[in-house]
PDB file of C-alpha atoms in Angstrom:
ATOM      1  CA  THR A 534     166.510 167.353  -1.710  1.00 69.00           C
ATOM      2  CA  MET A 535     166.134 169.120   1.599  1.00 74.00           C
ATOM      3  CA  TRP A 536     167.590 172.506   2.501  1.00 76.00           C
ATOM      4  CA  ASN A 537     171.052 172.493   4.113  1.00 75.00           C
ATOM      5  CA  GLU A 538     171.435 168.719   4.038  1.00 75.00           C
ATOM      6  CA  HIS A 539     174.621 167.987   5.951  1.00 73.00           C
ATOM      7  CA  PHE A 540     175.944 165.395   3.513  1.00 76.00           C
ATOM      8  CA  GLY A 541     173.439 163.803   1.209  1.00 77.00           C
ATOM      9  CA  ILE A 542     173.975 160.062   0.909  1.00 86.00           C
ATOM     10  CA  GLY A 543     170.745 159.866  -1.107  1.00 89.00           C
ATOM     11  CA  ILE A 544     172.223 162.306  -3.619  1.00 91.00           C
ATOM     12  CA  VAL A 545     175.409 160.263  -3.894  1.00 91.00           C
ATOM     13  CA  GLU A 546     173.352 157.085  -4.376  1.00 93.00           C
ATOM     14  CA  MET A 547     171.282 158.719  -7.131  1.00 93.00           C
ATOM     15  CA  MET A 548     174.461 159.813  -8.890  1.00 94.00           C
ATOM     16  CA  ALA A 549     175.979 156.324  -8.539  1.00 93.00           C
ATOM     17  CA  ALA A 550     172.834 154.928 -10.180  1.00 95.00           C
ATOM     18  CA  GLY A 551     173.317 157.291 -13.127  1.00 93.00           C
ATOM     19  CA  LEU A 552     170.354 159.538 -12.387  1.00 95.00           C
ATOM     20  CA  LEU A 553     170.549 163.168 -13.451  1.00 97.00           C
ATOM     21  CA  THR A 554     170.379 164.778 -10.035  1.00 96.00           C
ATOM     22  CA  ILE A 555     169.030 168.181  -9.028  1.00 96.00           C
ATOM     23  CA  ALA A 556     169.864 168.962  -5.394  1.00 95.00           C
ATOM     24  CA  HIS A 557     169.261 171.943  -3.137  1.00 95.00           C
ATOM     25  CA  ARG A 558     171.984 174.589  -3.436  1.00 95.00           C
ATOM     26  CA  SER A 559     173.121 174.345   0.202  1.00 94.00           C
ATOM     27  CA  GLY A 560     174.935 172.106   2.657  1.00 91.00           C
ATOM     28  CA  GLY A 561     176.840 169.065   1.443  1.00 90.00           C
ATOM     29  CA  PRO A 562     175.502 169.070  -2.108  1.00 92.00           C
ATOM     30  CA  LEU A 563     176.802 172.617  -2.607  1.00 93.00           C
ATOM     31  CA  ARG A 564     180.127 172.191  -0.809  1.00 91.00           C
ATOM     32  CA  ASP A 565     181.120 168.594  -1.460  1.00 89.00           C
ATOM     33  CA  ILE A 566     179.009 166.695  -3.975  1.00 92.00           C
ATOM     34  CA  ILE A 567     177.675 168.570  -7.011  1.00 94.00           C
ATOM     35  CA  ILE A 568     180.039 170.203  -9.517  1.00 93.00           C
ATOM     36  CA  GLU A 569     178.396 172.677 -11.885  1.00 92.00           C
ATOM     37  CA  GLU A 570     181.352 173.971 -13.914  1.00 88.00           C
ATOM     38  CA  SER A 571     181.011 173.554 -17.657  1.00 81.00           C
ATOM     39  CA  GLY A 572     182.736 170.392 -18.832  1.00 86.00           C
ATOM     40  CA  ALA A 573     182.865 168.996 -15.295  1.00 93.00           C
ATOM     41  CA  ARG A 574     179.157 169.082 -14.394  1.00 95.00           C
ATOM     42  CA  ASN A 575     177.999 166.011 -12.472  1.00 96.00           C
ATOM     43  CA  GLY A 576     174.599 167.343 -11.385  1.00 96.00           C
ATOM     44  CA  PHE A 577     172.529 170.451 -10.848  1.00 97.00           C
ATOM     45  CA  LEU A 578     171.811 172.758  -7.895  1.00 97.00           C
ATOM     46  CA  ALA A 579     168.714 174.875  -7.337  1.00 97.00           C
ATOM     47  CA  VAL A 580     166.919 176.819  -4.609  1.00 96.00           C
ATOM     48  CA  SER A 581     163.607 178.040  -6.003  1.00 96.00           C
ATOM     49  CA  ALA A 582     160.871 176.148  -7.803  1.00 96.00           C
ATOM     50  CA  GLN A 583     161.731 178.190 -10.891  1.00 98.00           C
ATOM     51  CA  GLU A 584     165.365 177.035 -10.769  1.00 97.00           C
ATOM     52  CA  TYR A 585     164.317 173.395 -10.388  1.00 97.00           C
ATOM     53  CA  ALA A 586     161.933 173.771 -13.341  1.00 98.00           C
ATOM     54  CA  ALA A 587     164.620 175.492 -15.427  1.00 98.00           C
ATOM     55  CA  HIS A 588     167.059 172.644 -14.742  1.00 97.00           C
ATOM     56  CA  ILE A 589     164.439 170.055 -15.685  1.00 98.00           C
ATOM     57  CA  ALA A 590     163.751 171.914 -18.933  1.00 98.00           C
ATOM     58  CA  PHE A 591     167.496 172.192 -19.590  1.00 97.00           C
ATOM     59  CA  ILE A 592     168.005 168.449 -18.999  1.00 97.00           C
ATOM     60  CA  LEU A 593     165.111 167.573 -21.309  1.00 97.00           C
ATOM     61  CA  GLY A 594     166.671 169.747 -23.997  1.00 98.00           C
ATOM     62  CA  MET A 595     170.142 168.229 -23.691  1.00 97.00           C
ATOM     63  CA  THR A 596     171.414 165.801 -26.268  1.00 97.00           C
ATOM     64  CA  GLU A 597     171.720 162.183 -25.206  1.00 97.00           C
ATOM     65  CA  GLN A 598     175.493 162.614 -25.408  1.00 97.00           C
ATOM     66  CA  GLY A 599     175.309 165.609 -23.051  1.00 95.00           C
ATOM     67  CA  ARG A 600     173.135 163.729 -20.561  1.00 96.00           C
ATOM     68  CA  GLU A 601     175.431 160.708 -20.719  1.00 97.00           C
ATOM     69  CA  GLY A 602     178.439 162.938 -20.012  1.00 96.00           C
ATOM     70  CA  VAL A 603     176.797 164.232 -16.833  1.00 96.00           C
ATOM     71  CA  ARG A 604     175.888 160.656 -15.821  1.00 96.00           C
ATOM     72  CA  GLU A 605     179.442 159.415 -16.368  1.00 95.00           C
ATOM     73  CA  ARG A 606     180.958 162.273 -14.367  1.00 95.00           C
ATOM     74  CA  ALA A 607     178.395 161.698 -11.611  1.00 95.00           C
ATOM     75  CA  ARG A 608     179.209 157.981 -11.390  1.00 94.00           C
ATOM     76  CA  SER A 609     182.936 158.737 -11.325  1.00 91.00           C
ATOM     77  CA  SER A 610     182.631 161.409  -8.650  1.00 90.00           C
ATOM     78  CA  VAL A 611     180.931 159.139  -6.114  1.00 88.00           C
ATOM     79  CA  ASN A 612     184.235 157.305  -5.597  1.00 83.00           C
ATOM     80  CA  LEU A 613     185.231 160.293  -3.468  1.00 82.00           C
ATOM     81  CA  PHE A 614     182.727 159.028  -0.896  1.00 77.00           C
ATOM     82  CA  SER A 615     183.684 155.333  -0.816  1.00 75.00           C
ATOM     83  CA  SER A 616     184.498 153.477   2.399  1.00 79.00           C
ATOM     84  CA  GLN A 617     188.079 153.054   1.230  1.00 83.00           C
ATOM     85  CA  LYS A 618     188.456 156.800   0.581  1.00 76.00           C
ATOM     86  CA  PHE A 619     186.944 157.552   4.007  1.00 77.00           C
ATOM     87  CA  ASP A 620     189.334 155.108   5.734  1.00 82.00           C
ATOM     88  CA  THR A 621     192.354 156.567   3.959  1.00 84.00           C
ATOM     89  CA  SER A 622     191.354 160.165   4.721  1.00 81.00           C
ATOM     90  CA  TRP A 623     190.496 159.332   8.349  1.00 83.00           C
ATOM     91  CA  THR A 624     193.863 157.647   8.888  1.00 86.00           C
ATOM     92  CA  ARG A 625     195.703 160.556   7.250  1.00 87.00           C
ATOM     93  CA  ALA A 626     193.887 163.030   9.512  1.00 87.00           C
ATOM     94  CA  THR A 627     194.169 161.110  12.792  1.00 87.00           C
ATOM     95  CA  ASP A 628     197.615 159.479  12.566  1.00 85.00           C
ATOM     96  CA  PRO A 629     199.525 162.679  13.376  1.00 85.00           C
ATOM     97  CA  ILE A 630     197.315 163.275  16.410  1.00 83.00           C
ATOM     98  CA  LEU A 631     197.631 159.728  17.694  1.00 80.00           C
ATOM     99  CA  LYS A 632     201.386 159.623  17.112  1.00 82.00           C
ATOM    100  CA  SER A 633     201.918 162.895  19.000  1.00 81.00           C
ATOM    101  CA  LYS A 634     199.867 161.593  21.960  1.00 72.00           C
ATOM    102  CA  SER A 635     201.921 158.367  22.193  1.00 70.00           C
ATOM    103  CA  SER A 636     205.281 160.181  22.119  1.00 64.00           C
TER     104      SER A 636
END
């Protein structure tokens, strides 16, 4: 993925499709999308060609169960970016502002 991508809808779509995703360690993928902690990993982040290659080698060496765990967590995590979640969060953020303006 590109450097400093502001959000990364393509990354979210890849994860929803169950692809093992390696994204650039910057922007939205770093801050909002990819989780790398052990036991919670839903994708991979890299900067250099060597890091990308190391992640590919790591993925190829994973057990099928390990890869499926990452896929499942990736699919589950994309719900954070659904239209319904956006609507709910938007309303929660803007209601106090709109209510104070109408008072």
